[in-house]
mmCIF file of C-alpha atoms in Angstrom:
data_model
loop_
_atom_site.group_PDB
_atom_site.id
_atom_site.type_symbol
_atom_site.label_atom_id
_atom_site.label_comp_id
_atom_site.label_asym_id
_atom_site.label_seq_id
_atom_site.Cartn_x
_atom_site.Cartn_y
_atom_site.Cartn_z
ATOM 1 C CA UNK A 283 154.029 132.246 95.161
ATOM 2 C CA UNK A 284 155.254 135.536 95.313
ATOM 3 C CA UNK A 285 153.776 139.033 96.489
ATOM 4 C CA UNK A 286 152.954 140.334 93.154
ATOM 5 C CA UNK A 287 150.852 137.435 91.963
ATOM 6 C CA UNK A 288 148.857 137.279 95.652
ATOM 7 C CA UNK A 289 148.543 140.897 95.210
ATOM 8 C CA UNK A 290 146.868 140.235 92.006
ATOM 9 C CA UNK A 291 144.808 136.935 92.909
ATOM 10 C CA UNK A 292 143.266 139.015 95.793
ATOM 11 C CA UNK A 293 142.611 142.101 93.836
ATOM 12 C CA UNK A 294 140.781 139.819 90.839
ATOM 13 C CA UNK A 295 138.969 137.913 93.488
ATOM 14 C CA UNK A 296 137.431 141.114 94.742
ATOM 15 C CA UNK A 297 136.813 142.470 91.506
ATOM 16 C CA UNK A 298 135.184 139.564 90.487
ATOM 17 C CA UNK A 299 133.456 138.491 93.844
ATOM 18 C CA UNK A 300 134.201 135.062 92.996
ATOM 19 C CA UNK A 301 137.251 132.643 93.832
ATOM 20 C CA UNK A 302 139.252 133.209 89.999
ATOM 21 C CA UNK A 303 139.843 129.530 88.884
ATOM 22 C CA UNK A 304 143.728 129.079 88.897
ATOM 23 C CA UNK A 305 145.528 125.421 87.064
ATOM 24 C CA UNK A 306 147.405 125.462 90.817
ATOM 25 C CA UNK A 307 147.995 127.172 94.238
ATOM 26 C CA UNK A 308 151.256 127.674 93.604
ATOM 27 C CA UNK A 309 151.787 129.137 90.019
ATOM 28 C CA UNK A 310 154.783 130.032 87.978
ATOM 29 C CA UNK A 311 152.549 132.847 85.515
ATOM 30 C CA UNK A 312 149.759 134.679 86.461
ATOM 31 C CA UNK A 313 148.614 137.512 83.345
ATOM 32 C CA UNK A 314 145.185 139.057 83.183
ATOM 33 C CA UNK A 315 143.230 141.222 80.288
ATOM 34 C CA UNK A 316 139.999 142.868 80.373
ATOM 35 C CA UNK A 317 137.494 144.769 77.687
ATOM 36 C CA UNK A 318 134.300 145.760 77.592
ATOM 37 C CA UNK A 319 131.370 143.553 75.914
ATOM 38 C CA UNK A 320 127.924 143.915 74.517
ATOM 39 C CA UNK A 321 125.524 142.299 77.459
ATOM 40 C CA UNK A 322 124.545 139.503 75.408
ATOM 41 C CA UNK A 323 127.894 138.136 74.317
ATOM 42 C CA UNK A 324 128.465 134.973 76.502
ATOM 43 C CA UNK A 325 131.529 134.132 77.782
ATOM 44 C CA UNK A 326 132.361 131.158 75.410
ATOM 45 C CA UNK A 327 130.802 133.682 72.418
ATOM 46 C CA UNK A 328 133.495 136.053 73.469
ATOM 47 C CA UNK A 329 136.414 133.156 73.436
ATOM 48 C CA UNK A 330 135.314 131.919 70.092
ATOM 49 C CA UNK A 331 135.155 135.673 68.643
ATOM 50 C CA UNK A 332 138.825 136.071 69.945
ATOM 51 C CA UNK A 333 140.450 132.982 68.506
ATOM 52 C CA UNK A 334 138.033 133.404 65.037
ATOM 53 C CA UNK A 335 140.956 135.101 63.530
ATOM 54 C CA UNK A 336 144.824 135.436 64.332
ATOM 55 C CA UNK A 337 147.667 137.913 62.138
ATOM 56 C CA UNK A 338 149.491 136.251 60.281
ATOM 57 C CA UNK A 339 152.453 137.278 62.888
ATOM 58 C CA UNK A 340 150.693 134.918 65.469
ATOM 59 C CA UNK A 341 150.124 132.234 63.027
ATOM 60 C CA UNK A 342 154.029 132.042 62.378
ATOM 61 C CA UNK A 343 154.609 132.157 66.071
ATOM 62 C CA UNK A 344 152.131 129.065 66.679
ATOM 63 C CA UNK A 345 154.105 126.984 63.477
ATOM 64 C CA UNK A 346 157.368 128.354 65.759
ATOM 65 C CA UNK A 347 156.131 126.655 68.875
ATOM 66 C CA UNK A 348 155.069 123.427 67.142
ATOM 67 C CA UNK A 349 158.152 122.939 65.164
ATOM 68 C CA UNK A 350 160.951 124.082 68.337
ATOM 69 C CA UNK A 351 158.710 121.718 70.528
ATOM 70 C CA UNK A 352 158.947 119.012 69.064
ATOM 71 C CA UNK A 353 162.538 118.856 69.348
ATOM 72 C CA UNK A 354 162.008 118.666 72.655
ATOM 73 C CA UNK A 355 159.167 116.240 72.857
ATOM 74 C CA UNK A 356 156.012 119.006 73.304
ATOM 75 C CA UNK A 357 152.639 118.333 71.510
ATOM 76 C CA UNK A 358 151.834 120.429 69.075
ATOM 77 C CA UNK A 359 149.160 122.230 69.138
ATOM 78 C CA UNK A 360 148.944 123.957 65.055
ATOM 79 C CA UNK A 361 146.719 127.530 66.865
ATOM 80 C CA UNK A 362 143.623 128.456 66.565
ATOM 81 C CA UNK A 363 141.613 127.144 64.261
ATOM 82 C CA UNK A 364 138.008 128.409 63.477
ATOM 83 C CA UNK A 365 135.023 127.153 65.955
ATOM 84 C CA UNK A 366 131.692 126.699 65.272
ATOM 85 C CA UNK A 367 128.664 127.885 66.878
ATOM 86 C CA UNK A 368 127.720 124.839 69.083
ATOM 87 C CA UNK A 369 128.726 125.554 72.467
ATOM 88 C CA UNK A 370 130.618 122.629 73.860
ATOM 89 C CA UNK A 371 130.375 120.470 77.093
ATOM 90 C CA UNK A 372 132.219 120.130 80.111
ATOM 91 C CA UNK A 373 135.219 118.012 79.098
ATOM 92 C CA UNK A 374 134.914 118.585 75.522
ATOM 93 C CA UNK A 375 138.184 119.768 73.652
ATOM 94 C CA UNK A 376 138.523 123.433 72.504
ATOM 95 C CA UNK A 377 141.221 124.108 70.537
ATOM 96 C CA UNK A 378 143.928 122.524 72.345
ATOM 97 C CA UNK A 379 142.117 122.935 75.654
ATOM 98 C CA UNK A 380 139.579 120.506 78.197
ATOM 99 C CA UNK A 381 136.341 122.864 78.963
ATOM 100 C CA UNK A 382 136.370 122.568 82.711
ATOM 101 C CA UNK A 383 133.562 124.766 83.173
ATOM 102 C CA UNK A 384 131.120 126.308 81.049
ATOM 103 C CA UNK A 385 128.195 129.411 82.259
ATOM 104 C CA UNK A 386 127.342 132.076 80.517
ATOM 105 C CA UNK A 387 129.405 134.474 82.257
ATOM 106 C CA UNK A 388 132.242 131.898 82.849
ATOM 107 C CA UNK A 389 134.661 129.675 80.998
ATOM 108 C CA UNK A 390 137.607 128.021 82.007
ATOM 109 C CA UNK A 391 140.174 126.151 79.576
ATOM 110 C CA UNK A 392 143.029 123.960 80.699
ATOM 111 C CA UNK A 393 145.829 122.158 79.272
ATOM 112 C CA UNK A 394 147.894 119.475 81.023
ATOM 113 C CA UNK A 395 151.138 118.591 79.404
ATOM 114 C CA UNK A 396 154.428 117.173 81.483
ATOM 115 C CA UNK A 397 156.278 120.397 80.765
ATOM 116 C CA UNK A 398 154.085 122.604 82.213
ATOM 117 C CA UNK A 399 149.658 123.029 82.952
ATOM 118 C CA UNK A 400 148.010 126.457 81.173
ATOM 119 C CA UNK A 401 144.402 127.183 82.600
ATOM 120 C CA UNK A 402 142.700 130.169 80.661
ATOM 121 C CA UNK A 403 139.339 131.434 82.968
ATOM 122 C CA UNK A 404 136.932 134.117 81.419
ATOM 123 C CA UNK A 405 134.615 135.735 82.963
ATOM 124 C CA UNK A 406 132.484 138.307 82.796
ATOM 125 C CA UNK A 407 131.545 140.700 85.272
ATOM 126 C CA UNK A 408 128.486 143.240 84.684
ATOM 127 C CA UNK A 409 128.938 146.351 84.104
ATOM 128 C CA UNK A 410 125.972 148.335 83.399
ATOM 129 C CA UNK A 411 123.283 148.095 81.346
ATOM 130 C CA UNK A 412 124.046 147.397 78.081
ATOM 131 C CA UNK A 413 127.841 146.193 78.799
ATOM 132 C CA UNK A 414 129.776 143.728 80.952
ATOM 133 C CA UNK A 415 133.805 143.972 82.013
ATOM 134 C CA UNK A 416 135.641 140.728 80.202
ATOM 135 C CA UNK A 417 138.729 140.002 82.356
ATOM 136 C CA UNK A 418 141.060 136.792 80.325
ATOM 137 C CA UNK A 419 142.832 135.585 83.093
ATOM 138 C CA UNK A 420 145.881 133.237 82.495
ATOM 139 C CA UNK A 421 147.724 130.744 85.020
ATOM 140 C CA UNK A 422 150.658 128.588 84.240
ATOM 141 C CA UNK A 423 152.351 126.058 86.664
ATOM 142 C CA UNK A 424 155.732 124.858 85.162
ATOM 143 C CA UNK A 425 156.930 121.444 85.916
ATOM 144 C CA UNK A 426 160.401 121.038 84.619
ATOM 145 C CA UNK A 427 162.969 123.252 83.004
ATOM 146 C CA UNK A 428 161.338 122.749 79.471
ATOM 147 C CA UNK A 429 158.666 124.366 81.278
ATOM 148 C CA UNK A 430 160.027 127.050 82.347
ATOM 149 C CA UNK A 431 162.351 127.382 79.185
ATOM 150 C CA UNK A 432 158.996 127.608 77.341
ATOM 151 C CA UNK A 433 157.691 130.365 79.505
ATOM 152 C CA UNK A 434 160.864 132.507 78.854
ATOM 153 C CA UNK A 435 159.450 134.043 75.806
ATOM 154 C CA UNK A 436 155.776 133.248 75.954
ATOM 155 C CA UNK A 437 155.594 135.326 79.306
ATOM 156 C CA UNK A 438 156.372 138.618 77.205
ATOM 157 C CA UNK A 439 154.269 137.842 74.452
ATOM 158 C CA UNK A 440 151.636 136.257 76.077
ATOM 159 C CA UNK A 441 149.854 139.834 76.951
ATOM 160 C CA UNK A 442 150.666 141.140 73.574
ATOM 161 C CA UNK A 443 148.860 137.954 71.906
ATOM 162 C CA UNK A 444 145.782 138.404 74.165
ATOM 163 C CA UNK A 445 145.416 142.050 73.719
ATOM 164 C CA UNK A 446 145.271 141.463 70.028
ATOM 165 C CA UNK A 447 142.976 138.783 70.066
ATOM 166 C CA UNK A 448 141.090 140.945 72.167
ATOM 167 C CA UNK A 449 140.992 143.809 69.250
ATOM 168 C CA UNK A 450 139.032 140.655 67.278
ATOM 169 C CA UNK A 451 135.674 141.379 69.919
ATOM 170 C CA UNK A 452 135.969 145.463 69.054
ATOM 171 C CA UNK A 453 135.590 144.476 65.709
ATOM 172 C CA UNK A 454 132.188 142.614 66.589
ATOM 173 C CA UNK A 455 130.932 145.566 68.795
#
């Protein structure tokens, strides 16, 4: 793993005084977000506000994905579709992602797949009282050169995806 991405592992492991939940040791993408949040916004309340709604740019991009992947044998995975309000269990699916762990103030998502593994942590982090820090915290450890083909574009628009579905939690506030 290179500098940068220690650099940033250490600083998010202080900031969060807690060991950030990466998919591997050695990753390929590391990308990290953060807002503000109402206190009692959970951190799976906060994913399913994100994802509720997408632009219809992201929607396009998701039908992009599916169709270019399968070409070269990648599930599809169709976006985000609307959740419900029943929180869901460790090892339960989420969209397209296993829960791996599930606390009020933390959720991690992961995806396995032979071209590459995504994990997605959230946590939150108090701030004072009446708001907490959200940091969205992204890890990606490619496996092939699909994988890493993939990650060629999804690396630049990764941030701009979750800074917009970030704007969806601002709307809530």
């Amino acid at each position: 793993m290179d500098g940068k991405k220690t650099n940033i592992i250490n600083k998010l492991n202080n900031l969060l005084n807690h060991q950030v939940t990466l998919i591997a040791e050695d990753i390929n993408y590391l990308s990290y977000q953060t807002t503000s949040l109402p206190k009692d916004i959970s951190a799976y309340d906060a994913y399913r506000m994100m994802t509720q709604s997408q632009p219809k740019w992201l929607k396009i991009l998701f039908q992009m994905r599916d169709f270019l992947g399968l070409m070269v044998g990648i599930r599809t995975i169709k976006g985000f579709e609307q959740l419900g309000e029943n929180i869901p269990n460790i090892g339960d699916i989420v969209h397209f992602f296993n829960v791996i762990e599930l606390e009020k103030d933390e959720l991690t998502l992961i995806v396995r797949d032979h071209h590459l593994d995504v994990c997605l942590h959230l946590r939150l982090i108090e701030d004072n009282d009446k708001q907490n820090n959200l940091y969205v915290i992204t890890s990606v450890k490619n496996h092939n050169f699909i994988g890493k083909l993939y990650m060629a574009p999804v690396s630049v628009l990764h941030p701009l995806i979750v800074n917009r579905l970030l704007k969806n939690l601002k709307a809530k506030k």
